[in-house]
Coordinates of C-alpha atoms and ligand atoms in Angstrom, one line a residue:
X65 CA 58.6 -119.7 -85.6
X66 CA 60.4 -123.2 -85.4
X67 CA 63.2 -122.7 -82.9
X68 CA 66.5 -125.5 -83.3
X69 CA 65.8 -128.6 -81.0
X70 CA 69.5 -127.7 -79.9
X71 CA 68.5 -124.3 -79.1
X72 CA 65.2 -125.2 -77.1
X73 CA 66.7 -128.1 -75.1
X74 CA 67.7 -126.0 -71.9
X75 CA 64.1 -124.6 -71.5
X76 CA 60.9 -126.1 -69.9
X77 CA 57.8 -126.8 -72.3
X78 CA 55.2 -125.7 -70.1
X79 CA 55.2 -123.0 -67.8
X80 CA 52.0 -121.6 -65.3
X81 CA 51.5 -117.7 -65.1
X82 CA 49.7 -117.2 -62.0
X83 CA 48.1 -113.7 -62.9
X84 CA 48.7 -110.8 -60.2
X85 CA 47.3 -107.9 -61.8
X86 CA 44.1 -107.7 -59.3
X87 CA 46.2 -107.7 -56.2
X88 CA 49.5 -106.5 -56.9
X89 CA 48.5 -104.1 -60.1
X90 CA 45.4 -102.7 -58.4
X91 CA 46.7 -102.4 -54.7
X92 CA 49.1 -99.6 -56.2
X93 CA 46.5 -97.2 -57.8
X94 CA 45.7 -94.6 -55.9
X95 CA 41.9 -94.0 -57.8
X96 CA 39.3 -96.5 -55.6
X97 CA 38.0 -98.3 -58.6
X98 CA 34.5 -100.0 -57.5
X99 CA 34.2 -103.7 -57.0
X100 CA 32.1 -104.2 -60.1
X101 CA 34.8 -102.7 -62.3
X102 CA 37.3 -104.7 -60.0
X103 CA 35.0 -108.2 -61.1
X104 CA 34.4 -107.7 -64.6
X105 CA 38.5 -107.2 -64.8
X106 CA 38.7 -110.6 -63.4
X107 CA 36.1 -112.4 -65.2
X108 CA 37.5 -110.7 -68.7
X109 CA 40.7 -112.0 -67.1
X110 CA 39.3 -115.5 -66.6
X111 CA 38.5 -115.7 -70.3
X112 CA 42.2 -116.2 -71.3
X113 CA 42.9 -119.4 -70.3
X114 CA 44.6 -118.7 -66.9
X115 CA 44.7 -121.3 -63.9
X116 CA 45.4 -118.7 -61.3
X117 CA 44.2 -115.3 -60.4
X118 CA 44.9 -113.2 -57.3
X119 CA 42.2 -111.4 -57.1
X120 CA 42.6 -109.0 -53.9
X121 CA 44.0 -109.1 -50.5
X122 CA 42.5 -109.5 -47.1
X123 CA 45.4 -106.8 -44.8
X124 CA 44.2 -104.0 -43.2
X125 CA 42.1 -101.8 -45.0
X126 CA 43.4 -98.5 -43.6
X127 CA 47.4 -100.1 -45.4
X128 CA 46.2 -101.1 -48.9
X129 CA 42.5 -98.9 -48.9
X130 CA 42.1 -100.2 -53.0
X131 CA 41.7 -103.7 -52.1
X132 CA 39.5 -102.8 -48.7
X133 CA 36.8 -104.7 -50.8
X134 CA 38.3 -108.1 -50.9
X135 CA 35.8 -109.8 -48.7
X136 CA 32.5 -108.1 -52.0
X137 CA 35.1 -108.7 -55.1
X138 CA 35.6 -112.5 -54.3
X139 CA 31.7 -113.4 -53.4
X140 CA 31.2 -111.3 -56.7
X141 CA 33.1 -113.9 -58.6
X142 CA 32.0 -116.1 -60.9
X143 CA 32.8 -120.1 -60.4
X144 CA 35.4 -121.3 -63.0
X145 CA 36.4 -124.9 -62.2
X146 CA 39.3 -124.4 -63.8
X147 CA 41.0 -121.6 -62.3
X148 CA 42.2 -120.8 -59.1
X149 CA 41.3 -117.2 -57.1
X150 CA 43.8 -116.4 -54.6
X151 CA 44.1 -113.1 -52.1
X152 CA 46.6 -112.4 -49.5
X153 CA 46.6 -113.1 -45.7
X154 CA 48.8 -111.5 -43.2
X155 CA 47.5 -113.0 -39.8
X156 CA 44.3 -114.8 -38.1
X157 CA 42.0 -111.8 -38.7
X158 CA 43.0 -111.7 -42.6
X159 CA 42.0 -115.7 -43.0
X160 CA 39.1 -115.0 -41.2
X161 CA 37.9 -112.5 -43.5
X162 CA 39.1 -115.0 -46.5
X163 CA 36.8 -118.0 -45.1
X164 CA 33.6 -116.1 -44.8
X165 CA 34.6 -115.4 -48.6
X166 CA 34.6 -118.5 -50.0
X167 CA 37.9 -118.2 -51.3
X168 CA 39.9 -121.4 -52.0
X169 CA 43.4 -120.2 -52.4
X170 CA 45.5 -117.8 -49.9
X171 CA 48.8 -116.6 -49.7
X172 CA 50.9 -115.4 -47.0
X173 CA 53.9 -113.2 -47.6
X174 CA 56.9 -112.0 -45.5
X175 CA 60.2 -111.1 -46.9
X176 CA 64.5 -111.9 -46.3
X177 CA 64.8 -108.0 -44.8
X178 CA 64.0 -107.4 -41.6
X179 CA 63.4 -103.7 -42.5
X180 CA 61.0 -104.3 -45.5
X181 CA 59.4 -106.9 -42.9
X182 CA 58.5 -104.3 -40.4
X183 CA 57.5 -101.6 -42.9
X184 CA 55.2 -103.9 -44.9
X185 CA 53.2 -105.9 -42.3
X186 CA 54.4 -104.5 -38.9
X187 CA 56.3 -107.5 -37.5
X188 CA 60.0 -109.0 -37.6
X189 CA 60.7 -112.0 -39.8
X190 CA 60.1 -114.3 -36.7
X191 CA 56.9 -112.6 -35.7
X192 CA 55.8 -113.5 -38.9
X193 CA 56.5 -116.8 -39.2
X194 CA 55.3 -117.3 -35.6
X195 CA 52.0 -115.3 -37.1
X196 CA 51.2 -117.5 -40.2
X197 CA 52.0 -120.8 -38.1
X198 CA 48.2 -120.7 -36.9
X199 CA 46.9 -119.3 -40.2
X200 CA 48.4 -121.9 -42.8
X201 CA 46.9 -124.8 -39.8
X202 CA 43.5 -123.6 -39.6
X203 CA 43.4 -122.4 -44.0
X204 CA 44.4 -126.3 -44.9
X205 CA 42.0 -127.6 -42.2
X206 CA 39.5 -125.3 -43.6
X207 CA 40.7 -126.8 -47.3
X208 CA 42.0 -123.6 -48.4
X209 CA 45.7 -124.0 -50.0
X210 CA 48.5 -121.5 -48.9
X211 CA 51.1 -120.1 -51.3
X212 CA 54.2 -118.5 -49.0
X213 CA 55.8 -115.0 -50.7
X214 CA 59.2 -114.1 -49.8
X215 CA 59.3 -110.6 -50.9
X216 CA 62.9 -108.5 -51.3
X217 CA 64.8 -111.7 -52.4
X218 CA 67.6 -109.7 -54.1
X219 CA 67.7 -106.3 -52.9
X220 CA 65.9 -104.6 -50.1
X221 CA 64.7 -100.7 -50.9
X222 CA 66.0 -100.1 -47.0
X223 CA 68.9 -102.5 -46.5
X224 CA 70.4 -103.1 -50.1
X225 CA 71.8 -106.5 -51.7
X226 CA 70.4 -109.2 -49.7
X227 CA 72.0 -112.6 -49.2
X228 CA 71.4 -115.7 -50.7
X229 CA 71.3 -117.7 -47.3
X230 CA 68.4 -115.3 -45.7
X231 CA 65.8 -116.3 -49.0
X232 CA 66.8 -120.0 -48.4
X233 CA 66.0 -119.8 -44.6
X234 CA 62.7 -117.9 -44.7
X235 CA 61.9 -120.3 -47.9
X236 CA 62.6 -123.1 -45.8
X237 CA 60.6 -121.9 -42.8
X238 CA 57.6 -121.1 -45.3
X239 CA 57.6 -124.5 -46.5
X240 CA 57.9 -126.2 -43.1
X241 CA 54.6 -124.7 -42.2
X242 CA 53.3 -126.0 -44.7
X243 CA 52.5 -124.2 -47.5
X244 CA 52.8 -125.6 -51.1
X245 CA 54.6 -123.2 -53.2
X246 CA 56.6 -120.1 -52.5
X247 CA 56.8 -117.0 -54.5
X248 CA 60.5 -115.7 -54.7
X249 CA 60.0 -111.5 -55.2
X250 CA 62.4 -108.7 -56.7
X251 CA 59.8 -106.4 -54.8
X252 CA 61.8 -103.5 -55.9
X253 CA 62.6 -104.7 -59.6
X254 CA 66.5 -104.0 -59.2
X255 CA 67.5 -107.5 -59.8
X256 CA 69.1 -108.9 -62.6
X257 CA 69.7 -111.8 -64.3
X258 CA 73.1 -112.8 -62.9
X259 CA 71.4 -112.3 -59.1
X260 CA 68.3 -114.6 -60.0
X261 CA 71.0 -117.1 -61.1
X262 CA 73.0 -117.3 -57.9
X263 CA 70.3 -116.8 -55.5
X264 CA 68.0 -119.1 -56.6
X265 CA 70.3 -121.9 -57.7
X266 CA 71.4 -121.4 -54.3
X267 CA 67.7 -122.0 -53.1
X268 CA 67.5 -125.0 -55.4
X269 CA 70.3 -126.7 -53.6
X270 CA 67.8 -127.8 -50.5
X271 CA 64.1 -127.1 -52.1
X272 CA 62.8 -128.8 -54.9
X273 CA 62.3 -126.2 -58.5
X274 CA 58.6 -127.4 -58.9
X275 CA 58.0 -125.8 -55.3
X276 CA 59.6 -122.4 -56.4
X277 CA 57.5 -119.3 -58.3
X278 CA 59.3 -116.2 -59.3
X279 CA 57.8 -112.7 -58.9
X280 CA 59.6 -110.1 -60.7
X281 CA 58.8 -106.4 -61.0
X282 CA 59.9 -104.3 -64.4
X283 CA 61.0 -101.0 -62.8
X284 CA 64.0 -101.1 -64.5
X285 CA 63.6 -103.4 -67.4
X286 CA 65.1 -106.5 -66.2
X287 CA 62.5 -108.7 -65.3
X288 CA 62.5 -110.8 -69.0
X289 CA 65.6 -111.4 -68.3
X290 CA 65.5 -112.9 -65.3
X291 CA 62.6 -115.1 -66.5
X292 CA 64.9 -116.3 -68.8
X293 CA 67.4 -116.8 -66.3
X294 CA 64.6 -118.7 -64.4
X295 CA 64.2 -121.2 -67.2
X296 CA 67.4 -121.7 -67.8
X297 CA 66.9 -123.3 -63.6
X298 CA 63.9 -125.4 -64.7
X299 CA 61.4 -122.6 -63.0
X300 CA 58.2 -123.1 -64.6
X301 CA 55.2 -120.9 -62.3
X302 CA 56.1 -116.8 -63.0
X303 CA 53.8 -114.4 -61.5
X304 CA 52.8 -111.4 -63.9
X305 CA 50.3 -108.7 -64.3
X306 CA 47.9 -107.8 -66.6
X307 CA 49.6 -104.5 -69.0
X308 CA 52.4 -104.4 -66.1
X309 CA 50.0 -102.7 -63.6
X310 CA 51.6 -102.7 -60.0
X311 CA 53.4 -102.2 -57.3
X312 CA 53.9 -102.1 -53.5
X313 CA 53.2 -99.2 -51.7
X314 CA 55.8 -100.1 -48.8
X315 CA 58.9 -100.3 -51.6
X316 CA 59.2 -96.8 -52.9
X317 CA 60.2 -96.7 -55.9
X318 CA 59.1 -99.7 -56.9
X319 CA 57.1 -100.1 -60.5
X320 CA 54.5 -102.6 -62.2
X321 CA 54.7 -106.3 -62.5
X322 CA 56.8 -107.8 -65.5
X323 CA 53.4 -107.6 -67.8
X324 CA 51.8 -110.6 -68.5
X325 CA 51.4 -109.7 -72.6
X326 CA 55.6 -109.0 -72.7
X327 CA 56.1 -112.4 -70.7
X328 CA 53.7 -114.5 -73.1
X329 CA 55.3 -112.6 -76.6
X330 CA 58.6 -113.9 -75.1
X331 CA 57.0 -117.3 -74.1
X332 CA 55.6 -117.9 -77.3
X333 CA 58.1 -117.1 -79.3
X334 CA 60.2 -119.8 -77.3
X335 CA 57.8 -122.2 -78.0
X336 CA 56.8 -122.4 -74.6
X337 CA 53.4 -123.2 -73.6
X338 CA 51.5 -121.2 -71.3
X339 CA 47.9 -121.7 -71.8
X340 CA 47.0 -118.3 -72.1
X341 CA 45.8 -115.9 -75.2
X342 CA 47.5 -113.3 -75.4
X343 CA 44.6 -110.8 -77.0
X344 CA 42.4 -111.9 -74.3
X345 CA 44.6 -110.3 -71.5
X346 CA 44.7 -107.1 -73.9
X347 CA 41.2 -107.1 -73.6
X348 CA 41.3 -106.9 -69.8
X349 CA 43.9 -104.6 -70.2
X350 CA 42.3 -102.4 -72.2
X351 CA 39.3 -102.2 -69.5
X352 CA 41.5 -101.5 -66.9
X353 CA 43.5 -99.1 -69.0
X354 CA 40.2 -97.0 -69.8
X355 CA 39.0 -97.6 -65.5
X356 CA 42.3 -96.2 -64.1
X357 CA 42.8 -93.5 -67.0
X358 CA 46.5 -94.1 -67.7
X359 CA 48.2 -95.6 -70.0
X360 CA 50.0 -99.0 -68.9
X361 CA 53.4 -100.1 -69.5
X362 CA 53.2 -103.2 -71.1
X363 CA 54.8 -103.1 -75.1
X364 CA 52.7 -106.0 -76.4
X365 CA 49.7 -104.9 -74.8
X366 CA 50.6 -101.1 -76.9
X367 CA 51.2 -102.7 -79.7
X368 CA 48.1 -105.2 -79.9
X369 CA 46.0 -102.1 -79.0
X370 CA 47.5 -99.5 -81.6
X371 CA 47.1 -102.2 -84.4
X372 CA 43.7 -102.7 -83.3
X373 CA 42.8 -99.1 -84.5
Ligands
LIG687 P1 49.0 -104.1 -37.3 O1 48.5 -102.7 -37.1 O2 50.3 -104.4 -36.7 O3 47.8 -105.1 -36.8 O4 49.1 -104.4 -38.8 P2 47.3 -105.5 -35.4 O5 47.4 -107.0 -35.4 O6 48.1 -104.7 -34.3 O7 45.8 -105.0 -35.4 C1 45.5 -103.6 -35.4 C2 44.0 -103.4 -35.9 O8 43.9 -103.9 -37.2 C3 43.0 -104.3 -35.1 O9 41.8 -103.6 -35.1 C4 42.8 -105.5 -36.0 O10 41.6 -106.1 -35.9 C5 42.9 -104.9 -37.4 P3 41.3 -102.8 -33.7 O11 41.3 -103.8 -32.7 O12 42.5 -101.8 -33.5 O13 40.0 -102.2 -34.2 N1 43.4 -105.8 -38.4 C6 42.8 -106.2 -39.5 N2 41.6 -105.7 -40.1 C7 41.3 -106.3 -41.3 N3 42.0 -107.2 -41.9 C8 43.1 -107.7 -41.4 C9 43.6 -107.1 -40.1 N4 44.6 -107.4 -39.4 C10 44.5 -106.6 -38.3 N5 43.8 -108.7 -42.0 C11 49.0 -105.9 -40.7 C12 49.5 -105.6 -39.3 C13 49.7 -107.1 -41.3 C14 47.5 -106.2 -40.6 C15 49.2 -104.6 -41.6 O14 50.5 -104.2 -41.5 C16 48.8 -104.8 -43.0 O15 47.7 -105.0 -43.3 N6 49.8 -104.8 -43.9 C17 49.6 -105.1 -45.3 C18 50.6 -104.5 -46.2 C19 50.4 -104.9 -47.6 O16 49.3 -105.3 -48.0 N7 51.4 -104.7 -48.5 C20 51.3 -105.0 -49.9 C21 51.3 -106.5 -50.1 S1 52.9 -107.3 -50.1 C22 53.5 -107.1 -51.7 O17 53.0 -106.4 -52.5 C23 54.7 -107.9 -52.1 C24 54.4 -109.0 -53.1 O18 53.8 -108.6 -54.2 C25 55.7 -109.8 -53.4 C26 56.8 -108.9 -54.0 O19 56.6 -108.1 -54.9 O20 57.9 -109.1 -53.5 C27 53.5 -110.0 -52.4
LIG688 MG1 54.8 -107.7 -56.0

């Protein structure tokens, strides 16, 4: 499809997916999937032209018991020069684990409500910030790069609509310690487009757009749209998982990632480059679909796999 220049003129060309289904998608199944399944899902994942994969998490395995094998799924890998493995790091102990891995990429993740905060990784907003001071020091002088996640942007599962000026200040904070890029989440997937709009223009007043990611979850079908309202701010990194696997197990309620298949059928047929083939996430889809032994939410990923018969 040729799209009017007119009609294309408000949208970025390029965009990066950085691919969550390992961490986010997996960390919600309640079925322990072995870390060989867990590798070949990556490495069929790593075939589709992806930069970035998180791959698992380094918290405490008693929390999230599907990822306890972080530390086995990422010496398991396979080196791709090209792309980036990731895993997330809530304190000292976590990086420790994610050094004696090998891994190049961490990211650390907090949230703008207090009571999310506390539920999710046991400490207030400021003990976590205090926490990850050390962590994002000793991960860059160990040349690891840190990505910063500010989960509950928009609404909070405990504390409701959540203000603009608390994303911008833990943001803010994020990036003063130093790490390069920060993931803006709608943990709970009740946002829509017109609270991406304010909230993140609002961010965009004091931090850069090429700094900013955006993390949306589909629970209630919105999360297309506020990518789109994310390109119509120049956001050009969106976080997505494989068939729309996902969750977080401290925001009940709370659904699968926008699927990566839905957000490149969109992308494409903007004309907006992503890098990535679309059958080749099926494919990894369609392992993990047959693994886990439920069907997966994505559309696309349906439709590519009921034409395939
Ligand atoms: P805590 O219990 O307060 O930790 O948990 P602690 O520091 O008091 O330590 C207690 C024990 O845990 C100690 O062992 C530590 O060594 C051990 P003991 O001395 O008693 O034998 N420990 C660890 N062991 C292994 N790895 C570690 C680790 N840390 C401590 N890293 C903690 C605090 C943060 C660890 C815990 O609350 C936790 O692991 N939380 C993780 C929750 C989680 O993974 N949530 C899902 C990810 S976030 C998300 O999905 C949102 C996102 O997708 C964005 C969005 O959608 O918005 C990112
Ligand atoms: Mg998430």
């Amino acid at each position: 499809m040729c799209l009017p220049k007119e009609r294309m003129k408000q949208y970025p060309k390029n965009v990066k997916i950085v691919e969550v289904g390992p961490r986010d998608g997996l960390q919600n199944e309640s079925k322990i999937i072995s870390t060989s399944d867990k590798v070949k899902f990556i490495e069929l994942l790593s075939q589709s032209g992806l930069k970035e994969i998180e791959v698992t998490s380094f918290v405490h395995p008693e929390r999230v018991p599907q990822l306890a094998d972080g530390d086995d799924v990422v010496k398991a890998l396979k080196p791709h020069p090209a792309i980036r493995y990731s895993a997330l790091v809530p304190n000292l102990r976590g990086l420790e684990r994610a050094i004696k891995s090998g891994i190049k990429r961490i990211a650390v993740f907090t949230a703008a409500s207090e009571i999310f905060t506390k539920k999710n990784i046991n400490m207030t907003i400021d003990e976590s910030l205090q926490t990850f001071k050390p962590v994002v020091q000793e991960a860059l002088k160990n040349k690891i790069s840190v990505r910063g996640y500010v989960s509950t942007c928009f609404v909070c599962p405990y504390e409701g609509k959540i203000g603009k000026e608390n994303v911008l200040s833990v943001a803010s904070s994020l990036l003063e310690l130093g790490v390069d890029e920060i993931s803006l989440g709608d943990t709970t997937g009740a946002a829509v487009f017109l609270d991406v709009k304010e909230t993140v223009n609002y961010v965009l007043s004091k931090i850069p757009k090429e700094k900013i990611a955006l993390h949306f979850h589909d629970t209630y079908g919105n999360a297309l749209a506020n990518v789109k309202a994310g390109l119509e701010l120049g956001i050009t990194v969106y976080d997505s998982s494989s068939g729309g696997l996902g969750g977080c197990p401290y925001a009940p309620g709370a659904s699968g990632n926008l699927a990566t298949e839905d957000l490149l059928y969109m992308l494409n047929e903007m004309e907006i480059e992503a890098g990535v083939k679309i059958d080749k996430i099926a494919e990894a889809s369609k392992f993990i679909q047959n693994i886990i032994g439920k069907r997966l939410p994505s559309k696309q990923l349906q439709k590519i796999l009921s034409s395939a018969k």
